[in-house]
XYZ file of N, CA, C and O in Angstrom:
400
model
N -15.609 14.753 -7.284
C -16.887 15.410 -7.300
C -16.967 16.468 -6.234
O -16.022 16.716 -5.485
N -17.839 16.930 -6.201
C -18.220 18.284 -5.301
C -19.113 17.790 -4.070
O -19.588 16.686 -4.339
N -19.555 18.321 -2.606
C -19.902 18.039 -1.663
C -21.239 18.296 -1.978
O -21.745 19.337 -2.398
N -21.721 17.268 -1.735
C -23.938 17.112 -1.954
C -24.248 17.527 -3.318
O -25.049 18.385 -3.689
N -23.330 16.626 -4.135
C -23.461 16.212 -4.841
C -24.019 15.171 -5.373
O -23.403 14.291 -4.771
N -24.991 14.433 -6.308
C -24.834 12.848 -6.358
C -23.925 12.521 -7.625
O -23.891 13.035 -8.742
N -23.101 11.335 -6.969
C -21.905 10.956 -8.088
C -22.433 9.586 -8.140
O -23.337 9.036 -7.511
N -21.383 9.056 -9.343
C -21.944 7.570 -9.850
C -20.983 6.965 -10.587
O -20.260 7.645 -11.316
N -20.875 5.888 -10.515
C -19.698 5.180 -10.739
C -20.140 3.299 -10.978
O -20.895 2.562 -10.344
N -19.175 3.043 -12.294
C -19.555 1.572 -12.537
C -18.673 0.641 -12.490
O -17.608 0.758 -13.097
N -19.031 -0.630 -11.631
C -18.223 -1.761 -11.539
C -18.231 -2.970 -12.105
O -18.907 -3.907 -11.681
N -17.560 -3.009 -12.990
C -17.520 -4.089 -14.016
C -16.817 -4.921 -13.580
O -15.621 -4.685 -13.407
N -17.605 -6.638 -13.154
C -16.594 -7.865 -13.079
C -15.408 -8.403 -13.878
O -15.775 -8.695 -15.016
N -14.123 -8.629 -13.669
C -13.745 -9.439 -14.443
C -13.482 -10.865 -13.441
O -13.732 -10.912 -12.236
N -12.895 -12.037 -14.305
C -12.475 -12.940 -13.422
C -10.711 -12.637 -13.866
O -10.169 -11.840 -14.633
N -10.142 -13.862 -12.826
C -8.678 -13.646 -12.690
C -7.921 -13.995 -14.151
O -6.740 -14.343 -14.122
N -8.303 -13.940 -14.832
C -8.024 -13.736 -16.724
C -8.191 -12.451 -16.776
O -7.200 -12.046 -17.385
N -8.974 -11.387 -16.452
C -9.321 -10.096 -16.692
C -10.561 -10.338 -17.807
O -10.855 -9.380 -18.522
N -11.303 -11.628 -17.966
C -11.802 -12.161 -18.837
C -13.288 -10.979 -18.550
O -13.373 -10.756 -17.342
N -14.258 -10.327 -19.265
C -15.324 -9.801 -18.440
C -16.738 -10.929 -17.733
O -17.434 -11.722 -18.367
N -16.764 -10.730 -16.817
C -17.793 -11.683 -15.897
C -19.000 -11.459 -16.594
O -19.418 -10.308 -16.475
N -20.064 -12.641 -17.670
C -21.217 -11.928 -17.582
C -22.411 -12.583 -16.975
O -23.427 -12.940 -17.570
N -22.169 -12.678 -15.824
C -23.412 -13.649 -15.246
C -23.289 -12.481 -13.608
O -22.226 -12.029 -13.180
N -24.258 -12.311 -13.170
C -24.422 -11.560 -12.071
C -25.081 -12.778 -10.791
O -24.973 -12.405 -9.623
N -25.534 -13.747 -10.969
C -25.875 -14.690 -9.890
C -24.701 -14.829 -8.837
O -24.793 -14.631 -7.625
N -23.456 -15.251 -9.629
C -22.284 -15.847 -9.070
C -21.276 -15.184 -7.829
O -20.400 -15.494 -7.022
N -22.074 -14.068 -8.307
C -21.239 -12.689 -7.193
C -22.167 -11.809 -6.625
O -23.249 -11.711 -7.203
N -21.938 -11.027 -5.433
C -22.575 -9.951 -5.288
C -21.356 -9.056 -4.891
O -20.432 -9.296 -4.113
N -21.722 -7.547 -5.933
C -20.662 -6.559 -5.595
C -21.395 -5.668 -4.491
O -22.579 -5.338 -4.560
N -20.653 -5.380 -3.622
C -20.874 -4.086 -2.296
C -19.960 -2.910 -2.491
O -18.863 -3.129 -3.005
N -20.387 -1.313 -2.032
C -19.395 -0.304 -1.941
C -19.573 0.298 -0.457
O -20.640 0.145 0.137
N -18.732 0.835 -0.009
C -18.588 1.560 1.036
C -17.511 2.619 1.034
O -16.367 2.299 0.712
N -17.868 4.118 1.443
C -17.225 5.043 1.230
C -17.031 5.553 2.465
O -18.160 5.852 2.853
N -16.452 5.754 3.087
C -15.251 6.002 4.085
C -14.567 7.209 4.251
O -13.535 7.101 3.590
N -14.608 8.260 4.773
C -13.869 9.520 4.979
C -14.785 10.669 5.680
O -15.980 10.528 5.937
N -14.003 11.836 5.944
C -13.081 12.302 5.084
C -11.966 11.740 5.930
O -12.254 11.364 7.066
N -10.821 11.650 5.534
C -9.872 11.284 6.222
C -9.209 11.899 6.862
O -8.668 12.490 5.927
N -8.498 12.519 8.175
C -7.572 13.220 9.296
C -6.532 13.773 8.024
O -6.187 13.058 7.083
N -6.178 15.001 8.192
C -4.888 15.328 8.110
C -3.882 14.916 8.073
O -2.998 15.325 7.321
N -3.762 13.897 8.974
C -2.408 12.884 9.356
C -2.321 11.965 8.395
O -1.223 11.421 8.275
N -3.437 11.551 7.464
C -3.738 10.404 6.306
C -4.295 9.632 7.203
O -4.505 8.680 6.452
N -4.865 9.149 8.628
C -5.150 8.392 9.276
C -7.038 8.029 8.544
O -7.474 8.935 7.835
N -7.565 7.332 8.665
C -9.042 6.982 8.834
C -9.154 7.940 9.664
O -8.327 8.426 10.435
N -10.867 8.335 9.345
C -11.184 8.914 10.861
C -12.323 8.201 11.338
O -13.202 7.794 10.579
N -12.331 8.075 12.292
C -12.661 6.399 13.143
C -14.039 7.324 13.295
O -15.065 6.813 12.845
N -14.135 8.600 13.874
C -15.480 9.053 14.389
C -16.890 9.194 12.449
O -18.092 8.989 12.284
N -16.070 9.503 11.779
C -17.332 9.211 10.438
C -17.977 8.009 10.156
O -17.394 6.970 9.846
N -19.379 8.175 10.281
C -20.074 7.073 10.010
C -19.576 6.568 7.964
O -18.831 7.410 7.462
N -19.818 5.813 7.361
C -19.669 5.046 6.577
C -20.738 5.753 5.753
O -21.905 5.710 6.143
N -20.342 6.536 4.405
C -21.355 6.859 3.722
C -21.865 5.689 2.565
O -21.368 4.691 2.043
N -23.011 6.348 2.500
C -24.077 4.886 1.954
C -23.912 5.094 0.452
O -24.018 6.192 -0.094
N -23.671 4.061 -0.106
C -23.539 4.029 -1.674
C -24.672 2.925 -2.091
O -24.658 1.733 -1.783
N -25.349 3.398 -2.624
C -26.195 2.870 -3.309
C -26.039 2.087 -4.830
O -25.442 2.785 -5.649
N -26.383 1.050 -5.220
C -26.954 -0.021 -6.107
C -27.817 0.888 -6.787
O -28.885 0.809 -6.179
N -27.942 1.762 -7.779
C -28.574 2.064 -8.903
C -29.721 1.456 -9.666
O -30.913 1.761 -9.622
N -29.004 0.376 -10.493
C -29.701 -0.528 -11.005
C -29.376 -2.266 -10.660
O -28.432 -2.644 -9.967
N -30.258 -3.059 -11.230
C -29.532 -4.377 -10.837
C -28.581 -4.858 -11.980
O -28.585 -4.726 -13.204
N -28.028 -5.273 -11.365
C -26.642 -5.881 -12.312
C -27.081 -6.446 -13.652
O -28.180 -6.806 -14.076
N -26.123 -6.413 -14.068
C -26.420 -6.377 -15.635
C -25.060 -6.801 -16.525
O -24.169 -6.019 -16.858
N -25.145 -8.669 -16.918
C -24.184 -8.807 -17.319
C -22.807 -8.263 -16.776
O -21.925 -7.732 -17.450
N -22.805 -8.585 -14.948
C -21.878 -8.489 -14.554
C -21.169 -7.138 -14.234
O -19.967 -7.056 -13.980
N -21.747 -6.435 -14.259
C -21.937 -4.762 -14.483
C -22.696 -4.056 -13.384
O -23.908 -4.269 -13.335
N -22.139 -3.225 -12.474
C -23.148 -2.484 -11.553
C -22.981 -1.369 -11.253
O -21.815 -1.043 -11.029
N -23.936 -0.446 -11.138
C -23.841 0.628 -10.909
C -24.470 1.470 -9.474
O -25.415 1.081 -8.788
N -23.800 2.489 -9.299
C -23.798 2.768 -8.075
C -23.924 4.263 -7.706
O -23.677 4.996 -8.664
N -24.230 4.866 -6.621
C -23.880 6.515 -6.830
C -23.808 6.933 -5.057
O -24.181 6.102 -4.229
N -23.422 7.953 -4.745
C -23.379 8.694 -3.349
C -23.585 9.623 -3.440
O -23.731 10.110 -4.561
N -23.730 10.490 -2.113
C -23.877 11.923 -1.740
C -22.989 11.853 -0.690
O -23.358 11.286 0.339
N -21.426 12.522 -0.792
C -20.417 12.951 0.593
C -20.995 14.592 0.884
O -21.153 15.546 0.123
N -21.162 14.456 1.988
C -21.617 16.351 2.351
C -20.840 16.799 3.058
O -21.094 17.862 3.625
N -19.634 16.139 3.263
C -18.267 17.061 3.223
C -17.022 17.072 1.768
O -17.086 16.382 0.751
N -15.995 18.070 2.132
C -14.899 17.609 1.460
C -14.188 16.953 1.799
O -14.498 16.499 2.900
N -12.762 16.389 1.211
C -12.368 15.416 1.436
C -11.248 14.430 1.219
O -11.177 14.101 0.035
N -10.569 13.996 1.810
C -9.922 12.221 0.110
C -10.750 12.022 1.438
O -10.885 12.619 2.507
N -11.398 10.508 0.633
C -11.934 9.395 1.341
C -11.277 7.971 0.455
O -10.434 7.699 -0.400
N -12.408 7.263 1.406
C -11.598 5.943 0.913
C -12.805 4.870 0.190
O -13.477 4.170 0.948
N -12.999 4.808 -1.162
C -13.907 3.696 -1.509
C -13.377 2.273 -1.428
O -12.336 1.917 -1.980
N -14.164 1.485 -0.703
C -14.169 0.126 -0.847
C -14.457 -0.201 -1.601
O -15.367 0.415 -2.155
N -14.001 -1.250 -2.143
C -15.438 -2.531 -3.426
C -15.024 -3.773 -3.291
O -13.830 -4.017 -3.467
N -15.923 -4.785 -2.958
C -15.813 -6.367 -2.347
C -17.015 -6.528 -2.966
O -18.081 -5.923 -3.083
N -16.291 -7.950 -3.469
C -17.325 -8.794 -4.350
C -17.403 -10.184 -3.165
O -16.463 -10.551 -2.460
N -18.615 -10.714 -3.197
C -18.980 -11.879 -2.124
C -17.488 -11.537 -0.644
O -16.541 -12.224 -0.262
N -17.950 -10.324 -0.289
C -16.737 -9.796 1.052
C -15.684 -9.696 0.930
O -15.180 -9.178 1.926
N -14.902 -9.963 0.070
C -13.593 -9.672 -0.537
C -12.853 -8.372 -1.410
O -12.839 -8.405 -2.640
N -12.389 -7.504 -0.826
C -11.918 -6.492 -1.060
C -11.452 -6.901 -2.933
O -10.537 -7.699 -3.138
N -12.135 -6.305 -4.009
C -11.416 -6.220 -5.561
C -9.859 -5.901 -5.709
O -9.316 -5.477 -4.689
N -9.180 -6.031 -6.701
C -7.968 -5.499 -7.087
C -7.949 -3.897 -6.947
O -8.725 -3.138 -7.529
N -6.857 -3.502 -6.014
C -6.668 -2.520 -5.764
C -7.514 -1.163 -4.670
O -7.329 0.054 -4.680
N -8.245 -1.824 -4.003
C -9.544 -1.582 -3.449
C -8.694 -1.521 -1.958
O -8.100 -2.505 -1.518
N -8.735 -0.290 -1.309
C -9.693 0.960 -1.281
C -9.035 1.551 -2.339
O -7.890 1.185 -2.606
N -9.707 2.599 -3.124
C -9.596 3.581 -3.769
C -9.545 4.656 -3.037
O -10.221 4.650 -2.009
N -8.731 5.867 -3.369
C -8.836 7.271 -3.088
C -10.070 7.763 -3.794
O -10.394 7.193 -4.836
N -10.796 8.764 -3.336
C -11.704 9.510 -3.830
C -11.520 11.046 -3.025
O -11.460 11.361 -1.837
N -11.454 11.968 -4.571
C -10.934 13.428 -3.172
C -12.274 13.813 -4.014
O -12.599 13.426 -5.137
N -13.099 14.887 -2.930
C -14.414 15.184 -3.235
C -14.438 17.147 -2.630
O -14.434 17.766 -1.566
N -14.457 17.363 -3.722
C -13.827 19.016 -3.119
C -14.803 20.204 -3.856
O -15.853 19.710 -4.267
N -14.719 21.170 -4.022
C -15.382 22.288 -5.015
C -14.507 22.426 -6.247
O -13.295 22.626 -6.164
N -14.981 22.344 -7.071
C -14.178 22.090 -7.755
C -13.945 21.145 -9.387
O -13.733 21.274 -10.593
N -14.211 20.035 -8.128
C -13.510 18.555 -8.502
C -14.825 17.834 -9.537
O -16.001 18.184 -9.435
N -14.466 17.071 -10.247
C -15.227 16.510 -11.290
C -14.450 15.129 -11.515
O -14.834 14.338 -12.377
């Protein structure tokens, strides 16, 4: 996506079957977006943690979410369900002019 922008993005439970989760009590999903990242690929320790927001409430295990990065970027999305980092989590996210 592009800088001050709002983007949005959905996280669908599965369990360790890849079976789809449809009960939303049992879990709570969190995001945290992270960057832009150093040159070096390092974190950069001085950016506060941009806020990703919960959209709507879950829904059959299903959640949705969106941000505003007001820089460019790769950053790093988190996603942890009850504090536990998901499969494959952090994600890259590059957020540039451009980008879609």
């Amino acid at each position: 996506g592009e800088p001050n922008a709002r983007l949005h993005f959905t996280v669908e439970l599965v369990d360790v079957l890849k079976a789809k989760v449809s009960s939303c009590t049992s879990s709570s999903a969190s995001a945290v977006l992270q960057g832009p990242m150093s040159k070096s690929g390092a974190d950069s320790a001085q950016a506060a943690p941009i806020v990703v927001v919960k959209t709507d409430a879950c829904s059959e295990g299903t959640y949705q979410y969106s941000y505003v990065a007001s820089k460019q970027g790769q950053f790093l999305l988190h996603i942890t369900v009850d504090g536990t980092d998901i499969a494959n989590s952090p994600f890259y996210v590059y957020i540039g002019v451009g980008c879609r």
